[in-house]
mmCIF file of N, CA and C in Angstrom:
data_model
loop_
_atom_site.group_PDB
_atom_site.id
_atom_site.type_symbol
_atom_site.label_atom_id
_atom_site.label_comp_id
_atom_site.label_asym_id
_atom_site.label_seq_id
_atom_site.Cartn_x
_atom_site.Cartn_y
_atom_site.Cartn_z
ATOM 1 N N MET A 1492 12.702 188.537 99.021
ATOM 2 C CA MET A 1492 11.606 188.322 99.950
ATOM 3 C C MET A 1492 10.682 187.254 99.378
ATOM 4 N N ALA A 1493 10.406 186.249 100.169
ATOM 5 C CA ALA A 1493 9.446 185.224 99.770
ATOM 6 C C ALA A 1493 8.117 185.510 100.464
ATOM 7 N N LEU A 1494 7.063 185.492 99.703
ATOM 8 C CA LEU A 1494 5.741 185.738 100.264
ATOM 9 C C LEU A 1494 5.184 184.468 100.885
ATOM 10 N N SER A 1495 4.352 184.650 101.894
ATOM 11 C CA SER A 1495 3.605 183.511 102.430
ATOM 12 C C SER A 1495 2.505 183.164 101.431
ATOM 13 N N GLY A 1496 1.889 182.025 101.615
ATOM 14 C CA GLY A 1496 0.778 181.647 100.744
ATOM 15 C C GLY A 1496 -0.345 182.669 100.789
ATOM 16 N N ASP A 1497 -0.659 183.165 101.989
ATOM 17 C CA ASP A 1497 -1.727 184.161 102.124
ATOM 18 C C ASP A 1497 -1.359 185.475 101.439
ATOM 19 N N GLN A 1498 -0.105 185.889 101.578
ATOM 20 C CA GLN A 1498 0.333 187.116 100.912
ATOM 21 C C GLN A 1498 0.279 186.958 99.395
ATOM 22 N N SER A 1499 0.729 185.819 98.899
ATOM 23 C CA SER A 1499 0.686 185.560 97.453
ATOM 24 C C SER A 1499 -0.743 185.589 96.937
ATOM 25 N N LYS A 1500 -1.638 184.958 97.670
ATOM 26 C CA LYS A 1500 -3.046 184.916 97.271
ATOM 27 C C LYS A 1500 -3.646 186.316 97.236
ATOM 28 N N LEU A 1501 -3.370 187.115 98.258
ATOM 29 C CA LEU A 1501 -3.890 188.481 98.305
ATOM 30 C C LEU A 1501 -3.317 189.319 97.166
ATOM 31 N N LEU A 1502 -2.018 189.223 96.933
ATOM 32 C CA LEU A 1502 -1.402 189.992 95.850
ATOM 33 C C LEU A 1502 -1.962 189.558 94.504
ATOM 34 N N HIS A 1503 -2.129 188.272 94.306
ATOM 35 C CA HIS A 1503 -2.698 187.750 93.061
ATOM 36 C C HIS A 1503 -4.090 188.332 92.836
ATOM 37 N N GLU A 1504 -4.935 188.252 93.851
ATOM 38 C CA GLU A 1504 -6.297 188.785 93.748
ATOM 39 C C GLU A 1504 -6.274 190.279 93.438
ATOM 40 N N ALA A 1505 -5.399 191.005 94.104
ATOM 41 C CA ALA A 1505 -5.315 192.454 93.913
ATOM 42 C C ALA A 1505 -4.877 192.811 92.495
ATOM 43 N N LEU A 1506 -3.836 192.158 91.998
ATOM 44 C CA LEU A 1506 -3.340 192.470 90.656
ATOM 45 C C LEU A 1506 -4.349 192.088 89.577
ATOM 46 N N VAL A 1507 -4.992 190.944 89.730
ATOM 47 C CA VAL A 1507 -5.993 190.513 88.744
ATOM 48 C C VAL A 1507 -7.156 191.495 88.708
ATOM 49 N N SER A 1508 -7.550 192.005 89.874
ATOM 50 C CA SER A 1508 -8.685 192.933 89.925
ATOM 51 C C SER A 1508 -8.341 194.316 89.381
ATOM 52 N N ALA A 1509 -7.058 194.664 89.403
ATOM 53 C CA ALA A 1509 -6.662 196.041 89.104
ATOM 54 C C ALA A 1509 -6.099 196.268 87.704
ATOM 55 N N PHE A 1510 -5.612 195.209 87.039
ATOM 56 C CA PHE A 1510 -4.890 195.399 85.787
ATOM 57 C C PHE A 1510 -5.354 194.452 84.690
ATOM 58 N N THR A 1511 -5.387 194.980 83.473
ATOM 59 C CA THR A 1511 -5.550 194.138 82.291
ATOM 60 C C THR A 1511 -4.157 193.650 81.884
ATOM 61 N N TYR A 1512 -4.101 192.753 80.935
ATOM 62 C CA TYR A 1512 -2.807 192.269 80.452
ATOM 63 C C TYR A 1512 -1.968 193.431 79.908
ATOM 64 N N ASP A 1513 -2.577 194.282 79.084
ATOM 65 C CA ASP A 1513 -1.835 195.411 78.511
ATOM 66 C C ASP A 1513 -1.322 196.352 79.593
ATOM 67 N N GLU A 1514 -2.122 196.580 80.617
ATOM 68 C CA GLU A 1514 -1.687 197.447 81.713
ATOM 69 C C GLU A 1514 -0.537 196.809 82.496
ATOM 70 N N LEU A 1515 -0.592 195.500 82.665
ATOM 71 C CA LEU A 1515 0.521 194.807 83.322
ATOM 72 C C LEU A 1515 1.804 194.909 82.503
ATOM 73 N N GLN A 1516 1.671 194.825 81.182
ATOM 74 C CA GLN A 1516 2.854 194.983 80.319
ATOM 75 C C GLN A 1516 3.503 196.340 80.547
ATOM 76 N N ARG A 1517 2.694 197.392 80.569
ATOM 77 C CA ARG A 1517 3.239 198.736 80.785
ATOM 78 C C ARG A 1517 3.824 198.874 82.190
ATOM 79 N N LEU A 1518 3.114 198.350 83.177
ATOM 80 C CA LEU A 1518 3.590 198.430 84.558
ATOM 81 C C LEU A 1518 4.962 197.778 84.702
ATOM 82 N N THR A 1519 5.109 196.584 84.170
ATOM 83 C CA THR A 1519 6.382 195.874 84.323
ATOM 84 C C THR A 1519 7.501 196.521 83.512
ATOM 85 N N TRP A 1520 7.178 197.026 82.335
ATOM 86 C CA TRP A 1520 8.221 197.644 81.507
ATOM 87 C C TRP A 1520 8.661 198.985 82.077
ATOM 88 N N PHE A 1521 7.700 199.853 82.384
ATOM 89 C CA PHE A 1521 8.034 201.201 82.839
ATOM 90 C C PHE A 1521 8.613 201.224 84.253
ATOM 91 N N ASN A 1522 8.175 200.325 85.117
ATOM 92 C CA ASN A 1522 8.575 200.381 86.523
ATOM 93 C C ASN A 1522 9.630 199.354 86.923
ATOM 94 N N LEU A 1523 9.684 198.244 86.216
ATOM 95 C CA LEU A 1523 10.608 197.179 86.603
ATOM 96 C C LEU A 1523 11.650 196.880 85.531
ATOM 97 N N ASN A 1524 11.508 197.526 84.375
ATOM 98 C CA ASN A 1524 12.388 197.265 83.235
ATOM 99 C C ASN A 1524 12.352 195.782 82.842
ATOM 100 N N VAL A 1525 11.144 195.210 82.902
ATOM 101 C CA VAL A 1525 10.919 193.801 82.584
ATOM 102 C C VAL A 1525 9.885 193.726 81.472
ATOM 103 N N MET A 1526 10.216 193.012 80.413
ATOM 104 C CA MET A 1526 9.261 192.818 79.319
ATOM 105 C C MET A 1526 8.401 191.597 79.652
ATOM 106 N N LEU A 1527 7.148 191.838 79.992
ATOM 107 C CA LEU A 1527 6.256 190.784 80.460
ATOM 108 C C LEU A 1527 6.213 189.566 79.545
ATOM 109 N N PRO A 1528 6.061 189.744 78.209
ATOM 110 C CA PRO A 1528 5.977 188.556 77.356
ATOM 111 C C PRO A 1528 7.261 187.725 77.316
ATOM 112 N N VAL A 1529 8.366 188.314 77.748
ATOM 113 C CA VAL A 1529 9.635 187.586 77.756
ATOM 114 C C VAL A 1529 9.756 186.708 79.006
ATOM 115 N N VAL A 1530 9.171 187.158 80.115
ATOM 116 C CA VAL A 1530 9.367 186.441 81.381
ATOM 117 C C VAL A 1530 8.215 185.517 81.759
ATOM 118 N N VAL A 1531 7.030 185.743 81.193
ATOM 119 C CA VAL A 1531 5.894 184.850 81.456
ATOM 120 C C VAL A 1531 5.155 184.583 80.150
ATOM 121 N N ALA A 1532 4.580 183.400 80.066
ATOM 122 C CA ALA A 1532 3.822 183.034 78.868
ATOM 123 C C ALA A 1532 2.520 183.815 78.806
ATOM 124 N N ASN A 1533 2.105 184.149 77.599
ATOM 125 C CA ASN A 1533 0.831 184.828 77.400
ATOM 126 C C ASN A 1533 -0.294 183.869 77.768
ATOM 127 N N GLY A 1534 -1.383 184.415 78.261
ATOM 128 C CA GLY A 1534 -2.524 183.601 78.648
ATOM 129 C C GLY A 1534 -3.525 184.445 79.393
ATOM 130 N N PRO A 1535 -4.450 183.805 80.074
ATOM 131 C CA PRO A 1535 -5.426 184.548 80.872
ATOM 132 C C PRO A 1535 -4.709 185.378 81.940
ATOM 133 N N VAL A 1536 -5.279 186.524 82.275
ATOM 134 C CA VAL A 1536 -4.631 187.438 83.216
ATOM 135 C C VAL A 1536 -4.328 186.753 84.544
ATOM 136 N N ASP A 1537 -5.226 185.909 85.036
ATOM 137 C CA ASP A 1537 -4.953 185.277 86.327
ATOM 138 C C ASP A 1537 -3.715 184.375 86.264
ATOM 139 N N ARG A 1538 -3.487 183.726 85.140
ATOM 140 C CA ARG A 1538 -2.292 182.888 84.978
ATOM 141 C C ARG A 1538 -1.037 183.753 84.821
ATOM 142 N N VAL A 1539 -1.152 184.834 84.050
ATOM 143 C CA VAL A 1539 -0.023 185.751 83.860
ATOM 144 C C VAL A 1539 0.399 186.341 85.205
ATOM 145 N N VAL A 1540 -0.571 186.763 86.005
ATOM 146 C CA VAL A 1540 -0.269 187.343 87.315
ATOM 147 C C VAL A 1540 0.405 186.310 88.220
ATOM 148 N N TYR A 1541 -0.099 185.089 88.224
ATOM 149 C CA TYR A 1541 0.518 184.022 89.019
ATOM 150 C C TYR A 1541 1.992 183.851 88.625
ATOM 151 N N ASP A 1542 2.238 183.737 87.332
ATOM 152 C CA ASP A 1542 3.609 183.558 86.849
ATOM 153 C C ASP A 1542 4.476 184.780 87.142
ATOM 154 N N LEU A 1543 3.895 185.972 87.045
ATOM 155 C CA LEU A 1543 4.637 187.198 87.333
ATOM 156 C C LEU A 1543 5.048 187.256 88.803
ATOM 157 N N ILE A 1544 4.155 186.881 89.693
ATOM 158 C CA ILE A 1544 4.487 186.868 91.118
ATOM 159 C C ILE A 1544 5.631 185.888 91.381
ATOM 160 N N LYS A 1545 5.571 184.705 90.794
ATOM 161 C CA LYS A 1545 6.642 183.725 90.970
ATOM 162 C C LYS A 1545 7.968 184.262 90.413
ATOM 163 N N TYR A 1546 7.917 184.906 89.241
ATOM 164 C CA TYR A 1546 9.116 185.497 88.641
ATOM 165 C C TYR A 1546 9.695 186.573 89.570
ATOM 166 N N ALA A 1547 8.825 187.455 90.059
ATOM 167 C CA ALA A 1547 9.280 188.552 90.917
ATOM 168 C C ALA A 1547 9.907 188.023 92.208
ATOM 169 N N GLU A 1548 9.351 186.967 92.755
ATOM 170 C CA GLU A 1548 9.953 186.358 93.946
ATOM 171 C C GLU A 1548 11.323 185.763 93.613
ATOM 172 N N GLN A 1549 11.389 185.044 92.518
ATOM 173 C CA GLN A 1549 12.631 184.376 92.126
ATOM 174 C C GLN A 1549 13.766 185.369 91.905
ATOM 175 N N TYR A 1550 13.447 186.532 91.331
ATOM 176 C CA TYR A 1550 14.482 187.506 90.996
ATOM 177 C C TYR A 1550 14.597 188.650 92.003
ATOM 178 N N GLY A 1551 13.906 188.521 93.135
ATOM 179 C CA GLY A 1551 14.059 189.490 94.215
ATOM 180 C C GLY A 1551 13.460 190.853 93.946
ATOM 181 N N ILE A 1552 12.419 190.904 93.114
ATOM 182 C CA ILE A 1552 11.807 192.200 92.805
ATOM 183 C C ILE A 1552 10.341 192.255 93.228
ATOM 184 N N ILE A 1553 9.944 191.384 94.148
ATOM 185 C CA ILE A 1553 8.540 191.356 94.555
ATOM 186 C C ILE A 1553 8.129 192.670 95.222
ATOM 187 N N GLU A 1554 8.997 193.229 96.047
ATOM 188 C CA GLU A 1554 8.667 194.498 96.691
ATOM 189 C C GLU A 1554 8.552 195.611 95.655
ATOM 190 N N ASP A 1555 9.402 195.589 94.646
ATOM 191 C CA ASP A 1555 9.315 196.578 93.568
ATOM 192 C C ASP A 1555 8.000 196.440 92.811
ATOM 193 N N LEU A 1556 7.580 195.213 92.566
ATOM 194 C CA LEU A 1556 6.301 194.975 91.889
ATOM 195 C C LEU A 1556 5.143 195.516 92.722
ATOM 196 N N VAL A 1557 5.158 195.251 94.008
ATOM 197 C CA VAL A 1557 4.085 195.724 94.892
ATOM 198 C C VAL A 1557 4.073 197.248 94.940
ATOM 199 N N ARG A 1558 5.242 197.860 95.050
ATOM 200 C CA ARG A 1558 5.308 199.335 95.070
ATOM 201 C C ARG A 1558 4.799 199.929 93.751
ATOM 202 N N ALA A 1559 5.194 199.337 92.641
ATOM 203 C CA ALA A 1559 4.758 199.836 91.333
ATOM 204 C C ALA A 1559 3.244 199.732 91.195
ATOM 205 N N ALA A 1560 2.676 198.617 91.609
ATOM 206 C CA ALA A 1560 1.222 198.451 91.542
ATOM 207 C C ALA A 1560 0.528 199.456 92.445
ATOM 208 N N SER A 1561 1.076 199.670 93.619
ATOM 209 C CA SER A 1561 0.499 200.615 94.573
ATOM 210 C C SER A 1561 0.542 202.047 94.042
ATOM 211 N N GLU A 1562 1.644 202.411 93.423
ATOM 212 C CA GLU A 1562 1.761 203.755 92.852
ATOM 213 C C GLU A 1562 0.842 203.929 91.651
ATOM 214 N N SER A 1563 0.638 202.865 90.907
ATOM 215 C CA SER A 1563 -0.206 202.924 89.720
ATOM 216 C C SER A 1563 -1.697 202.938 90.056
ATOM 217 N N ARG A 1564 -2.063 202.272 91.138
ATOM 218 C CA ARG A 1564 -3.472 202.167 91.544
ATOM 219 C C ARG A 1564 -3.621 202.535 93.022
ATOM 220 N N PRO A 1565 -3.303 203.785 93.393
ATOM 221 C CA PRO A 1565 -3.288 204.156 94.811
ATOM 222 C C PRO A 1565 -4.656 204.105 95.495
ATOM 223 N N ARG A 1566 -5.719 204.129 94.726
ATOM 224 C CA ARG A 1566 -7.060 204.117 95.332
ATOM 225 C C ARG A 1566 -7.705 202.736 95.332
ATOM 226 N N ASN A 1567 -7.052 201.757 94.743
ATOM 227 C CA ASN A 1567 -7.618 200.409 94.701
ATOM 228 C C ASN A 1567 -7.475 199.767 96.085
ATOM 229 N N PRO A 1568 -8.601 199.405 96.720
ATOM 230 C CA PRO A 1568 -8.521 198.894 98.090
ATOM 231 C C PRO A 1568 -7.741 197.582 98.230
ATOM 232 N N LEU A 1569 -7.833 196.691 97.258
ATOM 233 C CA LEU A 1569 -7.078 195.438 97.355
ATOM 234 C C LEU A 1569 -5.579 195.671 97.187
ATOM 235 N N ILE A 1570 -5.230 196.562 96.275
ATOM 236 C CA ILE A 1570 -3.808 196.902 96.098
ATOM 237 C C ILE A 1570 -3.276 197.561 97.371
ATOM 238 N N LYS A 1571 -4.055 198.478 97.941
ATOM 239 C CA LYS A 1571 -3.633 199.146 99.177
ATOM 240 C C LYS A 1571 -3.416 198.135 100.298
ATOM 241 N N LYS A 1572 -4.343 197.191 100.428
ATOM 242 C CA LYS A 1572 -4.228 196.188 101.488
ATOM 243 C C LYS A 1572 -3.003 195.304 101.263
ATOM 244 N N ALA A 1573 -2.835 194.844 100.034
ATOM 245 C CA ALA A 1573 -1.682 193.996 99.727
ATOM 246 C C ALA A 1573 -0.376 194.743 100.003
ATOM 247 N N ALA A 1574 -0.296 195.985 99.559
ATOM 248 C CA ALA A 1574 0.928 196.766 99.759
ATOM 249 C C ALA A 1574 1.208 196.984 101.241
ATOM 250 N N SER A 1575 0.189 197.338 101.993
ATOM 251 C CA SER A 1575 0.423 197.607 103.415
ATOM 252 C C SER A 1575 0.853 196.345 104.154
ATOM 253 N N LEU A 1576 0.312 195.200 103.767
ATOM 254 C CA LEU A 1576 0.662 193.961 104.458
ATOM 255 C C LEU A 1576 1.997 193.383 103.999
ATOM 256 N N ILE A 1577 2.283 193.489 102.723
ATOM 257 C CA ILE A 1577 3.516 192.892 102.199
ATOM 258 C C ILE A 1577 4.729 193.770 102.491
ATOM 259 N N LEU A 1578 4.556 195.070 102.401
ATOM 260 C CA LEU A 1578 5.694 195.970 102.575
ATOM 261 C C LEU A 1578 5.970 196.321 104.035
ATOM 262 N N ALA A 1579 5.007 196.051 104.923
ATOM 263 C CA ALA A 1579 5.206 196.331 106.344
ATOM 264 C C ALA A 1579 6.179 195.312 106.936
ATOM 265 N N PRO A 1580 7.023 195.737 107.852
ATOM 266 C CA PRO A 1580 7.911 194.772 108.508
ATOM 267 C C PRO A 1580 7.085 193.681 109.191
ATOM 268 N N GLY A 1581 7.408 192.429 108.896
ATOM 269 C CA GLY A 1581 6.660 191.318 109.485
ATOM 270 C C GLY A 1581 5.228 191.263 109.013
ATOM 271 N N GLY A 1582 4.961 191.796 107.795
ATOM 272 C CA GLY A 1582 3.602 191.873 107.271
ATOM 273 C C GLY A 1582 2.875 190.544 107.324
ATOM 274 N N SER A 1583 1.620 190.616 107.722
ATOM 275 C CA SER A 1583 0.789 189.419 107.827
ATOM 276 C C SER A 1583 -0.585 189.724 107.285
ATOM 277 N N VAL A 1584 -1.202 188.754 106.657
ATOM 278 C CA VAL A 1584 -2.535 188.926 106.095
ATOM 279 C C VAL A 1584 -3.593 188.790 107.179
ATOM 280 N N GLU A 1585 -3.231 188.244 108.317
ATOM 281 C CA GLU A 1585 -4.198 188.082 109.408
ATOM 282 C C GLU A 1585 -4.708 189.442 109.849
ATOM 283 N N GLU A 1586 -5.991 189.489 110.182
ATOM 284 C CA GLU A 1586 -6.583 190.767 110.614
ATOM 285 C C GLU A 1586 -6.702 190.799 112.118
#
């Protein structure tokens, strides 16, 4: 699944707001069997998240990433919005 620019932007904002670098490492390892430092360069969280989204799209695991984030942060409003829009059939960021 390839995200639209708006979906990518929303997911990026949601992940940056919800996770630290260490939390992203655990999320990707425990839920996706992906070692974050192996697939993206270390750096500021916003850059790591950007690279992670691109990696997840490239390897077809973007929906898994969104589900894992949603399960990990079920009360985070940005994560909830991103998950509902990205995982819904024909999901759109338009309101």
